[in-house]
Amino acid sequence: MRTLNQVFVFSAVVNLILLSASTVYAGHRILVIPKGTKAVFWQKVHEGAAQAGKDLGVKTVFRGPRNEDQHDAQKRIVEWGIREKCDAIVLAPNHIRLTAPVLEKARNHGIQIVLIDSKMDAGHHACIVESDNTKAGLQAADYLAGLIQNTGRVILARHMKKHASTSERAMGFSQRVSNAYPGIKIVADPYLGDSKGFAYRSVIE
């Protein structure tokens, strides 16, 4: 789960990306693609992008799939950005590799790519701005250990498969528990997905 601080950070990130355009790129279009649109986190990023575009005279277009597991939707939106001749794409990839071919195509069309929130395997982007997800997992393990006095059985509930941020946080948590808290045992590590229904079925099963 993303914190309020992260919301502000990524809203600020989008603002900084747009600031880099300054007056040189006034009138240009930047396509902002979140992992999904229903979460408050991404709605705040939308607000930040829209306000920055208004302030700087840069047109921002915010398009994304409804849910964070709709990988093909992200690819189609990137394709749309290519057809519409957008000048840059800000992408929060909801899979570590599936959008790579279409991002390469966008780059070949002269479109600048900036990633936010999560890494990708392919390097078609100009830069990436993200949280230190591994460190977040380490800190979560330390905090939980304090709550349960360094001993007990815990469940590591993960978000989405093939999300770089999910993988890094889970890795940080698991490594910290293994190395520093031998009295804590991770008894399950299910993926809870992007919907209440999927999460419920994952827990029940």
Coordinates of C-alpha atoms in Angstrom, one line a residue:
M1 CA 0.0 0.0 0.0
R2 CA 1.3 3.4 -0.9
T3 CA 1.7 6.1 1.7
L4 CA 0.4 9.6 1.6
N5 CA 4.0 10.8 1.3
Q6 CA 4.5 8.6 -1.8
V7 CA 1.4 10.3 -3.3
F8 CA 3.0 13.7 -2.8
V9 CA 6.3 12.5 -4.1
F10 CA 5.0 11.1 -7.4
S11 CA 2.7 14.1 -7.9
A12 CA 5.9 16.2 -7.5
V13 CA 7.7 14.0 -9.9
V14 CA 5.2 14.6 -12.6
N15 CA 5.5 18.3 -11.9
L16 CA 9.3 18.1 -12.2
I17 CA 9.1 16.2 -15.5
L18 CA 6.8 18.9 -16.9
L19 CA 9.0 21.7 -15.5
S20 CA 11.9 20.3 -17.5
A21 CA 9.9 21.1 -20.6
S22 CA 9.7 24.8 -19.6
T23 CA 8.9 27.3 -22.3
V24 CA 10.9 25.4 -24.9
Y25 CA 8.2 22.7 -25.1
A26 CA 5.2 25.0 -24.5
G27 CA 2.3 23.6 -26.6
H28 CA 3.7 20.1 -26.7
R29 CA 1.8 17.0 -25.4
I30 CA 2.8 14.6 -22.7
L31 CA 0.9 11.4 -22.2
V32 CA 0.8 10.2 -18.6
I33 CA 0.0 6.5 -18.2
P34 CA -0.6 5.2 -14.6
K35 CA -0.6 1.5 -13.7
G36 CA -4.4 1.9 -13.2
T37 CA -6.8 4.7 -12.7
K38 CA -9.1 3.6 -9.8
A39 CA -6.7 4.0 -6.9
V40 CA -6.5 7.4 -5.1
F41 CA -2.7 7.3 -5.5
W42 CA -3.0 7.6 -9.3
Q43 CA -5.8 10.1 -9.2
K44 CA -3.5 12.4 -7.2
V45 CA -0.8 11.9 -9.8
H46 CA -3.4 12.9 -12.4
E47 CA -4.2 16.1 -10.5
G48 CA -0.6 17.0 -10.3
A49 CA 0.0 16.4 -14.0
A50 CA -3.0 18.4 -15.0
Q51 CA -2.1 21.4 -12.8
A52 CA 1.5 21.4 -14.0
G53 CA 0.4 21.3 -17.6
K54 CA -1.9 24.2 -17.0
D55 CA 0.8 26.2 -15.2
L56 CA 3.4 25.6 -17.9
G57 CA 1.4 25.6 -21.1
V58 CA 2.1 22.0 -21.7
K59 CA -0.8 19.8 -22.7
T60 CA -1.0 16.7 -20.5
V61 CA -3.2 13.7 -21.4
F62 CA -3.9 11.2 -18.6
R63 CA -4.9 7.8 -19.8
G64 CA -4.7 4.4 -18.1
P65 CA -6.3 1.1 -17.6
R66 CA -9.0 0.8 -14.9
N67 CA -7.1 -2.0 -13.0
E68 CA -3.4 -2.5 -12.6
D69 CA -3.5 -6.0 -14.0
Q70 CA -4.7 -4.9 -17.4
H71 CA -1.3 -5.1 -19.2
D72 CA -2.6 -5.1 -22.8
A73 CA -4.5 -1.8 -22.1
Q74 CA -1.2 -0.1 -21.3
K75 CA 0.3 -1.3 -24.6
R76 CA -2.8 0.0 -26.5
I77 CA -2.5 3.4 -24.8
V78 CA 1.2 3.7 -25.7
E79 CA 0.2 2.8 -29.3
W80 CA -2.4 5.6 -29.2
G81 CA 0.3 8.0 -28.0
I82 CA 2.5 7.1 -31.0
R83 CA -0.4 7.6 -33.4
E84 CA -1.2 11.0 -31.8
K85 CA 2.4 12.0 -32.1
C86 CA 2.8 12.8 -28.4
D87 CA 6.2 14.4 -27.5
A88 CA 6.8 12.3 -24.3
I89 CA 5.3 9.5 -22.4
V90 CA 5.4 9.2 -18.6
L91 CA 4.7 5.6 -17.8
A92 CA 4.1 3.6 -14.5
P93 CA 4.6 0.1 -16.0
N94 CA 2.2 -2.5 -14.6
H95 CA 4.5 -5.3 -15.9
I96 CA 8.2 -5.6 -15.9
R97 CA 8.5 -6.4 -19.6
L98 CA 5.2 -6.6 -21.6
T99 CA 5.2 -3.0 -22.8
A100 CA 8.9 -3.0 -23.9
P101 CA 8.3 -3.6 -27.6
V102 CA 5.8 -0.8 -28.0
L103 CA 8.0 1.5 -25.9
E104 CA 10.9 0.8 -28.3
K105 CA 8.6 1.7 -31.1
A106 CA 7.7 5.0 -29.4
R107 CA 11.3 5.8 -28.8
N108 CA 12.1 5.1 -32.5
H109 CA 9.4 7.7 -33.3
G110 CA 11.3 10.3 -31.3
I111 CA 9.1 10.1 -28.2
Q112 CA 10.9 10.5 -24.9
I113 CA 10.0 7.9 -22.2
V114 CA 10.1 8.4 -18.5
L115 CA 9.2 5.7 -16.0
I116 CA 7.8 6.3 -12.6
D117 CA 7.0 4.0 -9.6
S118 CA 8.5 0.8 -11.1
K119 CA 11.4 -0.5 -13.2
M120 CA 11.3 -2.5 -16.4
D121 CA 13.6 -5.1 -17.8
A122 CA 14.2 -3.2 -21.0
G123 CA 16.0 0.1 -21.1
H124 CA 14.0 2.1 -23.6
H125 CA 13.4 5.0 -21.1
A126 CA 15.4 8.1 -20.7
C127 CA 15.1 8.0 -16.9
I128 CA 13.2 6.5 -14.0
V129 CA 11.9 8.1 -10.8
E130 CA 10.8 5.6 -8.1
S131 CA 10.8 4.8 -4.4
D132 CA 13.6 2.7 -2.9
N133 CA 11.3 -0.4 -2.8
T134 CA 13.8 -2.8 -1.4
K135 CA 14.5 -0.4 1.5
A136 CA 10.7 -0.1 2.1
G137 CA 10.6 -3.9 2.5
L138 CA 13.5 -3.8 5.0
Q139 CA 11.8 -1.1 7.0
A140 CA 8.5 -3.0 7.0
A141 CA 10.2 -6.1 8.4
D142 CA 11.9 -4.1 11.2
Y143 CA 8.6 -2.4 12.1
L144 CA 6.7 -5.7 12.1
A145 CA 9.4 -7.4 14.2
G146 CA 9.0 -4.7 16.8
L147 CA 5.2 -5.2 16.9
I148 CA 5.5 -8.9 17.5
Q149 CA 8.6 -8.9 19.7
N150 CA 10.8 -10.6 17.1
T151 CA 8.9 -13.9 17.1
G152 CA 5.9 -15.3 15.4
R153 CA 4.2 -16.5 12.2
V154 CA 3.5 -13.9 9.5
I155 CA 1.9 -13.7 6.1
L156 CA 3.7 -11.7 3.4
A157 CA 0.8 -10.5 1.3
R158 CA 2.1 -9.3 -2.1
H159 CA 0.3 -7.1 -4.6
M160 CA 0.8 -8.0 -8.2
K161 CA 2.9 -10.6 -10.1
K162 CA 5.5 -9.1 -12.4
H163 CA 5.3 -5.7 -10.8
A164 CA 8.9 -4.6 -10.1
S165 CA 7.9 -2.6 -7.0
T166 CA 6.0 -5.6 -5.6
S167 CA 9.0 -7.9 -6.2
E168 CA 11.5 -5.5 -4.7
R169 CA 9.5 -4.8 -1.5
A170 CA 8.8 -8.5 -1.0
M171 CA 12.5 -9.4 -1.5
G172 CA 13.6 -6.7 1.0
F173 CA 11.1 -7.9 3.6
S174 CA 12.1 -11.6 3.1
Q175 CA 15.8 -11.0 3.3
R176 CA 15.5 -8.9 6.4
V177 CA 13.4 -11.5 8.2
S178 CA 15.8 -14.3 7.1
N179 CA 19.0 -12.4 8.1
A180 CA 17.9 -10.6 11.3
Y181 CA 14.8 -12.3 12.8
P182 CA 15.2 -16.1 13.0
G183 CA 12.2 -16.2 15.4
I184 CA 9.9 -15.0 12.7
K185 CA 8.6 -17.4 10.1
I186 CA 6.8 -16.4 6.9
V187 CA 4.1 -19.0 6.6
A188 CA 2.5 -17.8 3.3
D189 CA 3.2 -15.2 0.6
P190 CA 0.1 -15.0 -1.6
Y191 CA -0.4 -12.4 -4.4
L192 CA -3.6 -10.5 -3.5
G193 CA -4.0 -8.8 -6.9
D194 CA -5.8 -5.6 -7.8
S195 CA -9.4 -6.3 -6.7
K196 CA -11.2 -7.2 -3.5
G197 CA -12.6 -10.4 -5.2
F198 CA -9.2 -11.7 -6.2
A199 CA -7.8 -10.9 -2.8
Y200 CA -10.7 -12.7 -1.0
R201 CA -10.3 -15.8 -3.2
S202 CA -6.5 -15.8 -2.6
V203 CA -6.9 -15.7 1.2
I204 CA -9.7 -18.3 1.2
E205 CA -7.8 -20.7 -1.0

